[in-house]
Amino acid sequence: MTGPLPDPFADQPDWAPLPPRPLHVVPATDRVELRGRRVLVGLPGLGWRGDLRADERVVQGSRTYVPVIPEHEWYRAESEQVEVFAPLVPVERVWVETVGDRRDVPAVPRESGIRLVSLDAPAHRAPTPVFEADAVAGRRVVHVLGSTEHRDLRAVTETYSGADGDICVRVTSELEWYRWAWRGQAPNTLEVPVHLLWIE
């Protein structure tokens, strides 16, 4: 035998959790439910704006529009049951974040450096393990516990050494994250080991 022996643990060690299902960005013109979904708005070739939520489509005359609300305002409206201003954006300028399938998770490791994308549609990165990130506070994260994915979370801290010696991050629900902004009420948080967290 002349070559090196293959590493049986190279693909996925037993202790390493599977990454969460990736997000795909699809046009709102597709038959996808919109109410409460994360959306991006913009124009091909110009750019995209995120951290927005949508309501159901509205038809005025012969045009279809999507009411689009900044995410913090959407959470405030849902939590406090108040009316908020929602500009109507033409449906062809709205793209919806959808959760992909497990088989869509890339099998090859991510390469660092510049990643070129098309300006025809918004792009989204694959989930990134928190332990590979340089900063995490304020970012959207996914807590993967076995085969269960807990989404709509925000990191409240950077990484730190927990009481048991694990490297951890404290996370909170997005509702509590935004409530912290509009009420000044400190959020309830959960300490999660970094190997169970992914940046969305």
XYZ file of C-alpha atoms in Angstrom:
200
model
C 0.000 0.000 0.000
C 1.540 3.270 -1.103
C -0.989 5.992 -0.240
C -2.127 7.254 3.171
C -5.015 5.516 4.866
C -8.354 7.337 4.583
C -9.576 9.127 7.681
C -12.832 7.422 8.758
C -13.870 10.550 10.699
C -13.169 13.079 7.935
C -16.778 13.625 6.824
C -18.693 14.024 10.079
C -17.397 13.110 13.521
C -19.978 11.447 15.771
C -19.846 14.277 18.310
C -20.339 17.057 15.765
C -23.960 18.139 15.246
C -25.376 18.349 11.756
C -25.686 21.899 10.449
C -29.175 23.396 10.256
C -31.057 23.330 7.005
C -29.919 26.244 4.836
C -32.041 29.223 3.894
C -33.084 29.752 0.295
C -34.330 33.033 -1.058
C -37.262 32.732 -3.485
C -39.284 35.399 -5.315
C -42.516 36.472 -3.612
C -44.169 35.983 -6.995
C -43.950 32.229 -6.290
C -46.949 30.770 -4.494
C -45.423 31.018 -1.028
C -47.219 32.171 2.112
C -45.970 35.584 3.177
C -47.518 36.551 6.517
C -44.786 36.879 9.126
C -42.052 35.586 6.837
C -38.622 37.184 6.605
C -38.202 39.007 3.319
C -35.638 40.985 1.390
C -36.563 43.868 -0.884
C -34.584 45.482 -3.656
C -33.804 45.580 -7.325
C -31.556 43.296 -9.363
C -28.254 45.029 -10.009
C -28.876 47.596 -7.249
C -28.940 45.772 -3.912
C -31.059 44.203 -1.189
C -32.349 45.174 2.239
C -33.128 42.572 4.903
C -34.375 42.371 8.517
C -37.908 42.806 7.215
C -41.146 40.838 7.649
C -44.072 40.603 5.256
C -47.841 40.535 5.507
C -50.204 38.964 2.955
C -50.284 40.283 -0.607
C -52.531 43.231 -1.448
C -54.007 43.779 -4.928
C -54.680 47.366 -6.001
C -55.963 47.775 -9.522
C -53.938 45.334 -11.590
C -50.809 45.428 -9.394
C -49.882 43.128 -6.518
C -48.032 44.556 -3.525
C -46.549 43.161 -0.333
C -46.833 45.106 2.937
C -43.275 45.092 4.301
C -42.476 45.945 7.911
C -39.087 46.377 9.625
C -38.614 43.281 11.757
C -38.565 45.151 15.087
C -41.875 46.846 14.186
C -43.418 43.517 13.152
C -42.568 41.986 16.526
C -43.906 45.061 18.340
C -47.173 44.953 16.352
C -47.650 41.236 17.039
C -46.712 41.459 20.730
C -48.461 44.705 21.651
C -51.352 44.348 19.161
C -50.735 47.822 17.734
C -50.969 49.153 14.185
C -47.690 49.939 12.445
C -46.950 51.555 9.096
C -46.243 49.018 6.340
C -45.159 50.393 2.968
C -46.510 48.498 -0.034
C -43.694 47.097 -2.154
C -44.362 45.702 -5.655
C -44.349 41.906 -5.378
C -41.636 41.542 -8.018
C -39.230 43.448 -5.726
C -39.771 41.120 -2.746
C -37.904 37.880 -2.030
C -38.791 35.428 0.749
C -36.444 33.450 3.001
C -37.466 29.795 3.090
C -35.860 26.893 4.921
C -34.324 24.390 2.496
C -33.983 20.640 2.771
C -31.331 18.766 4.710
C -29.979 17.433 1.404
C -29.222 21.032 0.353
C -26.528 21.354 3.039
C -23.199 21.556 1.211
C -21.068 18.438 1.676
C -17.826 20.278 0.996
C -16.326 22.637 3.564
C -16.767 26.366 3.014
C -13.847 28.240 1.559
C -12.784 31.487 3.144
C -12.202 34.631 1.172
C -14.185 36.508 -1.429
C -17.377 34.875 -2.678
C -18.790 36.280 -5.896
C -22.573 36.266 -6.349
C -24.997 37.245 -9.065
C -26.795 40.570 -8.654
C -29.918 39.128 -10.311
C -31.320 37.885 -6.997
C -30.389 38.171 -3.323
C -27.837 35.623 -2.154
C -27.621 33.900 1.209
C -24.644 32.223 2.809
C -24.747 28.685 4.114
C -25.046 28.377 7.926
C -21.724 29.107 9.643
C -20.676 27.433 12.908
C -20.444 30.056 15.655
C -16.977 28.804 16.637
C -15.757 29.904 13.155
C -17.212 33.424 13.452
C -15.201 36.426 14.583
C -18.228 38.090 16.240
C -21.671 36.771 17.143
C -23.480 39.261 19.425
C -26.674 40.513 17.757
C -26.528 37.953 14.951
C -29.342 35.569 13.998
C -28.462 32.085 15.200
C -29.889 28.578 14.988
C -29.634 26.245 17.989
C -29.325 22.667 16.704
C -30.151 20.029 19.295
C -30.158 16.562 17.770
C -32.444 16.790 14.761
C -34.367 19.799 16.168
C -33.607 23.316 14.944
C -34.535 26.279 17.127
C -34.682 29.349 14.870
C -35.656 33.010 15.386
C -32.939 33.457 18.001
C -30.387 36.221 18.523
C -27.008 35.988 20.223
C -26.859 38.332 23.203
C -23.176 37.829 24.067
C -19.922 36.992 22.386
C -18.320 33.630 23.214
C -17.220 33.112 26.816
C -16.169 30.303 29.131
C -19.225 28.874 30.898
C -19.409 27.523 34.456
C -18.758 23.947 33.242
C -15.783 25.007 31.134
C -17.681 24.902 27.832
C -17.283 27.771 25.401
C -20.793 29.285 25.312
C -22.968 32.083 23.954
C -26.133 33.411 25.591
C -29.109 33.568 23.202
C -32.649 34.906 23.377
C -35.756 34.763 21.217
C -36.070 37.503 18.628
C -39.226 38.770 20.341
C -37.257 39.322 23.564
C -34.337 40.774 21.575
C -36.546 43.449 20.035
C -38.568 43.994 23.218
C -35.225 44.834 24.850
C -34.952 47.699 22.334
C -38.460 49.145 22.573
C -39.042 48.661 26.325
C -35.536 48.482 27.731
C -36.573 45.215 29.382
C -33.589 42.837 29.672
C -34.276 39.557 27.836
C -34.447 36.074 29.290
C -31.438 34.230 27.906
C -30.221 30.675 27.527
C -26.592 29.577 27.713
C -25.760 27.383 24.700
C -22.425 25.674 23.930
C -20.958 27.046 20.690
C -20.803 23.646 18.983
C -24.641 23.653 18.991
C -24.991 27.137 17.439
C -24.868 28.267 13.824
C -25.063 31.773 12.373
C -28.014 31.914 9.999
